[in-house]
XYZ file of C-alpha atoms in Angstrom:
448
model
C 11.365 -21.040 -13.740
C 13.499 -20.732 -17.098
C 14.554 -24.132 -18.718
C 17.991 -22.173 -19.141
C 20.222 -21.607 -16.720
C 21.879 -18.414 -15.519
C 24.902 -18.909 -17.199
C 23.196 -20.252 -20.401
C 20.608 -16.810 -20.291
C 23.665 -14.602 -19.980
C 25.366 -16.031 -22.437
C 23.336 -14.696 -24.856
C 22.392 -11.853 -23.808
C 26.261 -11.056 -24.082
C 26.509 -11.290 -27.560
C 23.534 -8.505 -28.006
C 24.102 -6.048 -24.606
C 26.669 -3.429 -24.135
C 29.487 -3.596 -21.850
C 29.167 0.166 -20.884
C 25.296 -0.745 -19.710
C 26.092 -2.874 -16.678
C 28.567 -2.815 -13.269
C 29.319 -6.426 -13.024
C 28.732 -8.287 -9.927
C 27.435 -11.969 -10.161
C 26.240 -14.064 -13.048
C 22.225 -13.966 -11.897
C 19.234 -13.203 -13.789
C 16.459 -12.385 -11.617
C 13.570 -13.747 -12.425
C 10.834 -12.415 -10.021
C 11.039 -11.525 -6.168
C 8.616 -10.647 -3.241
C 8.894 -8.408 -0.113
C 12.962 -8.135 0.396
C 13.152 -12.028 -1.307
C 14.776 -11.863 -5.335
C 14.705 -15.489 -7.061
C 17.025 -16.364 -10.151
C 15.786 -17.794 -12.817
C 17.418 -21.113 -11.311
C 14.952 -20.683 -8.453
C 17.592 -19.636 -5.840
C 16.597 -17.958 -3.214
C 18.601 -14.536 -2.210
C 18.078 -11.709 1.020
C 18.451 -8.159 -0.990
C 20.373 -5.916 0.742
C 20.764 -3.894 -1.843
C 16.615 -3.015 -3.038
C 17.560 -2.231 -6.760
C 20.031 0.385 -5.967
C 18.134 1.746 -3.323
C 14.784 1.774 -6.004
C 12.483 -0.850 -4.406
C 12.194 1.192 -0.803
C 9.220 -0.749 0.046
C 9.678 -4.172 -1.233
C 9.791 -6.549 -4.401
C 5.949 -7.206 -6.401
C 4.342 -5.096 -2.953
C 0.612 -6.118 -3.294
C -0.513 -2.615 -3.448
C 2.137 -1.426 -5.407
C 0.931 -4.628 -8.076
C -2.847 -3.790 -7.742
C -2.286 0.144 -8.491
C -0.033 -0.754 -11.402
C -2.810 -3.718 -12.650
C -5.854 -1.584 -12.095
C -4.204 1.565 -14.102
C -2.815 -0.638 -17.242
C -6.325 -1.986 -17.531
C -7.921 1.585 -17.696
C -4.860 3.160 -20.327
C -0.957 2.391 -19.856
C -0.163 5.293 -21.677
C -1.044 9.050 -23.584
C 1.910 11.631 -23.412
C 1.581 14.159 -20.648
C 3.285 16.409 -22.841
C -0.153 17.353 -23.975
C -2.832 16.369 -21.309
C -3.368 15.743 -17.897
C -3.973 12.178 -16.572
C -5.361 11.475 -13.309
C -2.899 9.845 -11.396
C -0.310 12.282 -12.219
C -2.870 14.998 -11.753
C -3.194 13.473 -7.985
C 0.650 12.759 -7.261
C 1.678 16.415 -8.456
C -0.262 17.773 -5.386
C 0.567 14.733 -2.967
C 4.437 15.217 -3.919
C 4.770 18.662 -3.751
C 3.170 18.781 -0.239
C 5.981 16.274 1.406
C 8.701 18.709 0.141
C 11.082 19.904 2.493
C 10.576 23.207 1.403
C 8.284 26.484 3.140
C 5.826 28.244 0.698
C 4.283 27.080 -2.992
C 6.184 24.214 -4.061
C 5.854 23.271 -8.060
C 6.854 19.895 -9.479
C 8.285 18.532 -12.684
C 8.150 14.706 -13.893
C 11.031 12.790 -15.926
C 11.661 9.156 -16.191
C 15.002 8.756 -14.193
C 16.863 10.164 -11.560
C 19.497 11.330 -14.339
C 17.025 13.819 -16.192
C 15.564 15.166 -12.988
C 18.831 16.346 -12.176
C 19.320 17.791 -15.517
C 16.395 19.827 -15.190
C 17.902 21.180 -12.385
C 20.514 22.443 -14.219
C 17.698 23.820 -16.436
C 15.306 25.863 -13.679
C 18.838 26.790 -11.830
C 19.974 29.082 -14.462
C 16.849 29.875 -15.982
C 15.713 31.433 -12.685
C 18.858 32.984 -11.267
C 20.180 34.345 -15.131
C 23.620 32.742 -13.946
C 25.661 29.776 -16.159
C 27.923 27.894 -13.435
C 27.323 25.117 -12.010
C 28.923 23.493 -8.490
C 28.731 19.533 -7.691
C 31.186 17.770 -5.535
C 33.593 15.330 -6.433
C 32.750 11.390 -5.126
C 28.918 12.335 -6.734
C 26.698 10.232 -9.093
C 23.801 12.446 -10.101
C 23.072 9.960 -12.921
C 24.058 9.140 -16.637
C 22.826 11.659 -19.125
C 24.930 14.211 -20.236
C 23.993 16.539 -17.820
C 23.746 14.633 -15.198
C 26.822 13.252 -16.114
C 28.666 16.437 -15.647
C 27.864 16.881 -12.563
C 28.826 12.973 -11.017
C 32.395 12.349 -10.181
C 32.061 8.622 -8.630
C 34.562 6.900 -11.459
C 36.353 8.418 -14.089
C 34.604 6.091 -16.729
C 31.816 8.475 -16.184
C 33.556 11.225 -18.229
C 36.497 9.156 -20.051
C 36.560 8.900 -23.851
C 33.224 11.072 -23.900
C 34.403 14.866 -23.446
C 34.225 17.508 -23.624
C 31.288 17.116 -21.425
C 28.506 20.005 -20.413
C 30.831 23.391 -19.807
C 30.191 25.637 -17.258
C 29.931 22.615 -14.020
C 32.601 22.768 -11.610
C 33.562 20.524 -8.940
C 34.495 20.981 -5.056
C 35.947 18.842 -2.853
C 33.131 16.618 -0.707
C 34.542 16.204 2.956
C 34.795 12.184 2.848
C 35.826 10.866 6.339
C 38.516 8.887 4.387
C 40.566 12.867 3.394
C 40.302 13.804 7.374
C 43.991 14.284 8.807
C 44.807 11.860 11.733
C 44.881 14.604 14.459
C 42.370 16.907 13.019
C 39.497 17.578 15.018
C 35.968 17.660 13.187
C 36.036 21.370 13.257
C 39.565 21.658 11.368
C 38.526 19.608 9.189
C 35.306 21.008 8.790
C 37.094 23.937 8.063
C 39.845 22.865 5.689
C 37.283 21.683 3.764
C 35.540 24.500 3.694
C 38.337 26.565 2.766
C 38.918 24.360 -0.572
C 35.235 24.663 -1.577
C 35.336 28.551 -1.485
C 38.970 28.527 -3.410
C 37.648 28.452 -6.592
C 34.892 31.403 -5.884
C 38.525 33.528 -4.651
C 40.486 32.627 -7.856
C 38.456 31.845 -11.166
C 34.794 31.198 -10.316
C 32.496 34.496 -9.627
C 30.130 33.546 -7.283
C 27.323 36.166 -8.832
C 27.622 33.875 -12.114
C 26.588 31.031 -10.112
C 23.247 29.593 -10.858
C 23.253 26.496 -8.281
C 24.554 24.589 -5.811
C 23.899 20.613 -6.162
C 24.781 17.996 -3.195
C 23.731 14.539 -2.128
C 23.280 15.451 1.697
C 23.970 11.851 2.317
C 26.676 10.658 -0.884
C 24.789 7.260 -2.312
C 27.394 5.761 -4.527
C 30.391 7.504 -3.106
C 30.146 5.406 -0.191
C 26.696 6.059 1.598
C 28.655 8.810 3.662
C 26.802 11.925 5.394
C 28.140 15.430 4.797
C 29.171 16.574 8.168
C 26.504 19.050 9.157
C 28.826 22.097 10.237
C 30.202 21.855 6.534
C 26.538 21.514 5.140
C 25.260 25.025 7.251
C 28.692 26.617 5.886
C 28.075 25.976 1.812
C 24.111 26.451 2.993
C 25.047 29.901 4.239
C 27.895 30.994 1.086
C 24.853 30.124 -1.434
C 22.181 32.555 0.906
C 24.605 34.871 1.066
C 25.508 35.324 -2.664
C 21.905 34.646 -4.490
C 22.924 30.974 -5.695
C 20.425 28.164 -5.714
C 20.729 25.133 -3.074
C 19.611 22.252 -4.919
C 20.019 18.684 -3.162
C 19.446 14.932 -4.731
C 17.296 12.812 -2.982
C 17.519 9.797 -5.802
C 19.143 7.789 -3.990
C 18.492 8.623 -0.602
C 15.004 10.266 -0.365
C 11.233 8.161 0.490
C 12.341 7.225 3.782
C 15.651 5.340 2.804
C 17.583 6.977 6.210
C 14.070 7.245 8.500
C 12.706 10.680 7.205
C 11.424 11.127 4.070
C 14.198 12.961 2.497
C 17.716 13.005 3.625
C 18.225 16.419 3.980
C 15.627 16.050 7.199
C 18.934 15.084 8.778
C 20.042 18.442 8.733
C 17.537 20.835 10.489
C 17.343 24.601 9.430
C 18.020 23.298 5.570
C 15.823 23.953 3.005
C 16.365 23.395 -0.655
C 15.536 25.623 -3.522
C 14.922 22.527 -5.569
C 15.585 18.487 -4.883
C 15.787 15.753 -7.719
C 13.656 12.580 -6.765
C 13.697 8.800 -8.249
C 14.207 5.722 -8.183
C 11.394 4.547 -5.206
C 9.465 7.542 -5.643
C 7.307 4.696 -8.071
C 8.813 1.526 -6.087
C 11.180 1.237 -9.019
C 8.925 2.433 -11.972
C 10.567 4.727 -14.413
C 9.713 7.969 -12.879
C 11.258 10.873 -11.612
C 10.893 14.318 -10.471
C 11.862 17.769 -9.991
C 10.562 19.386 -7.198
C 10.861 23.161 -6.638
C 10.092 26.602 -5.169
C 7.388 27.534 -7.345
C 9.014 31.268 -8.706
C 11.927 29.023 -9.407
C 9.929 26.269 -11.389
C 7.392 28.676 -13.303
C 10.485 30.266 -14.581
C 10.261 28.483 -17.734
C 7.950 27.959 -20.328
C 6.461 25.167 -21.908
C 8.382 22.773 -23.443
C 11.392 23.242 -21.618
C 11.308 20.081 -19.665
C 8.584 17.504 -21.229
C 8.786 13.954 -21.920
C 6.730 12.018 -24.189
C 6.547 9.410 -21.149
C 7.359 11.003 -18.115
C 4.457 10.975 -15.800
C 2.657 8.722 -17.423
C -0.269 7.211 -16.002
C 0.868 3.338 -14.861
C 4.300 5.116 -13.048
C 2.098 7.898 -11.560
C -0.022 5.196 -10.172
C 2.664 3.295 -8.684
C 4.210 6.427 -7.268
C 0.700 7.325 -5.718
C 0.562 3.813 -4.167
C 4.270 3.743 -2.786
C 3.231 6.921 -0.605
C 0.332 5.028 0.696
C 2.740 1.923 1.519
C 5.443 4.137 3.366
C 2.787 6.188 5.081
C 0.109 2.749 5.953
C 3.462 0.787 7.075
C 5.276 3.536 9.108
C 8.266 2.057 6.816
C 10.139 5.786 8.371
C 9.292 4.323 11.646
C 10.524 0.895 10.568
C 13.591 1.947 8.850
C 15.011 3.830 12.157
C 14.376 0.904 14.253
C 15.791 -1.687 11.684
C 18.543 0.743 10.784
C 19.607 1.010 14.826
C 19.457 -3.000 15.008
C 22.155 -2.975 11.739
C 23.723 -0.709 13.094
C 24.360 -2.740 16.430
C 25.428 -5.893 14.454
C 28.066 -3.962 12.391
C 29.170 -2.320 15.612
C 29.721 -5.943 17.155
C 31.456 -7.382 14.066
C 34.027 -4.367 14.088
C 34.667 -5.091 17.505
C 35.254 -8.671 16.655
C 37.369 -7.988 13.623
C 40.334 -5.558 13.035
C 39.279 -5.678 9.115
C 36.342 -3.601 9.826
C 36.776 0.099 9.554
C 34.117 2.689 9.505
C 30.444 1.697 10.266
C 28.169 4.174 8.775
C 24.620 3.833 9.228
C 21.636 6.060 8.682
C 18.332 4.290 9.285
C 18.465 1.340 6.596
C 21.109 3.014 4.771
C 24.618 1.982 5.671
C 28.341 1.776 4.038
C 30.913 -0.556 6.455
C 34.590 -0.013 5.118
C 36.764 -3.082 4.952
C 40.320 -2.296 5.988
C 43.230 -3.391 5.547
C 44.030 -3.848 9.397
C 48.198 -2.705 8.845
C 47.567 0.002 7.176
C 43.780 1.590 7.922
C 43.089 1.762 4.085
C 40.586 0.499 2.076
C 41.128 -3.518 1.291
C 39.345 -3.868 -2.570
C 40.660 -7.520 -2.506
C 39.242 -8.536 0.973
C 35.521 -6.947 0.077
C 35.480 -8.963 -3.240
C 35.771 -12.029 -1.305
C 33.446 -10.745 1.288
C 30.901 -10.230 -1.064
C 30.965 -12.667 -3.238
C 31.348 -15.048 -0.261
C 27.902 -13.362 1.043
C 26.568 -14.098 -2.136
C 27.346 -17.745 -1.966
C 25.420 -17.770 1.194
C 22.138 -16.552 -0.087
C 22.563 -12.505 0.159
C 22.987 -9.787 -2.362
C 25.088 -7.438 -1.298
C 27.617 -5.094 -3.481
C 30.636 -3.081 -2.895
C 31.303 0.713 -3.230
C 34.554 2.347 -4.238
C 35.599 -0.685 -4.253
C 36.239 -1.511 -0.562
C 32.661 -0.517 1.131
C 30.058 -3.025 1.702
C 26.780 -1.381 0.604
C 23.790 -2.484 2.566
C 20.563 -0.951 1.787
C 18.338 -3.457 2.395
C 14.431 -2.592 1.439
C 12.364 -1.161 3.946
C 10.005 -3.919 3.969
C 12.225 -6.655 5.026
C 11.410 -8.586 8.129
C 13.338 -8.921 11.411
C 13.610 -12.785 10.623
C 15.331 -11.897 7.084
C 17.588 -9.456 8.678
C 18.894 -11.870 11.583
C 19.382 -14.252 8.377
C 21.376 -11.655 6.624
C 23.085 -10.990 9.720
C 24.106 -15.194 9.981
C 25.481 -14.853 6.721
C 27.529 -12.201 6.992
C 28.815 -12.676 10.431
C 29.994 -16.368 8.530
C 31.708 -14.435 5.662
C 33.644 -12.375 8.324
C 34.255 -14.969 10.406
C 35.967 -17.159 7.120
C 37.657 -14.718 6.454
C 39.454 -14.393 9.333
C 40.496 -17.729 9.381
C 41.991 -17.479 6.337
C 39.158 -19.268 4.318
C 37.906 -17.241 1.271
C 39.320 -17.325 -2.309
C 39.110 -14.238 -4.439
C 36.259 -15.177 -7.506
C 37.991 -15.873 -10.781
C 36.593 -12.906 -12.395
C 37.156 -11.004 -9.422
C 38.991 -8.180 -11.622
C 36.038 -7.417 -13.580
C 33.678 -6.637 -10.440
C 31.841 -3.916 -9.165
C 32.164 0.120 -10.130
């Protein structure tokens, strides 16, 4: 453990780290963790429910994960595969490619984040189909480069002070459960919704100048919400029908996060042209990928989407033995069961408690909207003190548009651990509901 304490560590780091770099949430600094176990360097003790943002699928310091990594960086950390082939790479390509959700020759691409695989989308998407536009949907993160950054819509501090940002990207509405009418059935609304995403093909956007399509099946950061599958086969159909890409991002939600492998396996009869993948495709590791029909990704040349790092040989061997752990630990298996026992719990507290709303779970993947029990909307101020209350009891546990209690949870984590984070958050509710729980000082300066 440090000789400094949190506070002292952050302290520091304050006077050197910019504000723009970090969502703010509680004044830890993690020192090292193990399984779905993070410790501060304080040596406090914390449940994740959380797994990096969805980036450690199958655990903290996995032993096989550690051994790949170990046994690579003794051999060579790193020579660009800009130029050459190395062989862990040269092994994932195959291995990757083959788990896409795709029919016929699939081609992959690497980056080093979530945020460039989805610009390379952009890239293949109009490189392929000769078309500029295009179409994301509002409540999105599809990362933080200035592509990427285009295309997300989760906060407005994602495009203030920084435009004019990437031309040619154009948002449609997503169909959040939070915009249905009181009295509209899941068809009108299905169809409403449908009706405002074609609105801008009748008025200003030609639909044979559209290169792509690009949806989170399940939205991540916009409040780990599923697109309701009538509206998915509709926009699925409108981009068959008028030669325009369906590209999908998996960055959050793909390597077995909801049960499958990819989150579009929700959706049967969908198959994307091309998919973005991240964050646990390496248990964490900077790596990411583009994977895509392969006329669509040999339709560039060389050069078009390198990166002196990407692919490199200590990530690719991470990546290689994160597909071993999901596949040698059924963690798709594990992730359905675990996800219906959440699922249960948060079920049971919402019956218990009018301040529950929503309870949306998709294997290990769930968002639970706090309420405010008069009025049905979302309560900001009651989910700070939730959280932070949580957090006092030993879990880590964050908040999404500002009244959504985000609980992905890595894959990994035992049934012991979970009944523990279950304790802890059944005491938070139950305080407050009495009454009990103070807002955090700083509780203005937390979360997105």
């Amino acid at each position: 453990m440090s000789e400094e304490s949190n506070r002292q560590i952050l302290e520091k780091e304050q006077a050197a780290f910019a504000t723009a770099a970090r969502i703010k949430y509680y004044d830890i600094v993690i020192d090292h963790g193990h399984g779905a176990i993070i410790t501060d360097v304080e040596g406090n003790d914390y449940i994740d429910l959380l797994a990096s943002a969805s980036s450690t699928n199958t655990g903290h310091a996995h032993p096989k994960v550690v051994k790949a990594i170990q046994d690579q960086a003794a051999k060579i950390i790193q020579y660009t595969p800009a130029y050459f082939a190395n062989s862990q790479a040269a092994r994932l390509a195959p291995r990757l490619a083959a788990l896409a959700p795709m029919s016929g020759p699939v081609e992959v691409a690497w980056g080093n984040s979530g945020s460039d695989a989805n610009d390379a989308i952009i890239k293949f998407a109009r490189a392929y189909t000769g078309r500029s536009y295009m179409v994301s949907f509002t409540g999105a993160y599809h990362g933080s480069t200035f592509g990427s950054i285009t295309l997300s819509s989760v906060t407005l501090n994602m495009s203030r002070k920084m435009g004019p940002l990437l031309p040619g990207v154009v948002k449609a509405p997503f169909p959040s459960p939070w915009d249905r009418l009181p009295a509209e059935s899941e068809g009108q609304f299905v169809d409403r919704m449908f009706a405002a995403f074609k609105q801008p093909f009748e008025t200003y956007l030609p639909a044979e100048e559209t290169a792509a399509i690009l949806i989170e099946p399940i939205q991540g950061d916009g409040g780990i919400v599923k697109t309701p599958p009538a509206f998915m086969q509709k926009i699925y159909d409108f981009a068959k029908e008028h030669g325009i890409l369906f590209a999908i991002d998996e960055v959050n939600q793909g390597m077995g996060r909801t049960g499958k492998w990819w989150s579009i396996q929700n959706f049967p009869g969908i198959e994307p042209d091309l998919m973005s993948v991240g964050k646990s495709l390496a248990s964490g590791m900077p790596l990411s990928a583009i994977v895509g029909r392969k006329e669509i990704m040999e339709s560039l040349g060389s050069a078009a989407n390198i990166y002196t790092t990407a692919g490199n040989p200590v990530t690719t061997a991470a990546a290689n033995a994160t597909l071993d752990v999901i596949k040698d630990e059924h963690l798709l298996e594990r992730s359905t069961r675990l996800g219906k026992k959440a699922a249960d719990f948060f079920n049971q507290e919402k019956a218990k408690y009018d301040f529950i709303g929503d309870v949306r779970m998709y294997g290990l993947d769930g968002g639970i909207d706090i309420v405010d029990p008069a009025t049905g909307k979302g309560d900001v101020v009651a989910t700070a003190k939730l959280m932070y209350r949580i957090f006092e009891l030993g879990a880590i546990i964050i908040s999404l548009r500002g009244s959504i209690l985000r609980f992905q949870p890595p894959l990994v984590i035992t049934d012991d651990q979970l009944d523990q984070a279950f304790g802890m958050i059944d005491q938070a509710f139950s305080e407050l509901a009495a009454g009990k729980l103070d807002l955090p000082s700083n509780a203005d300066e937390l979360g997105w």
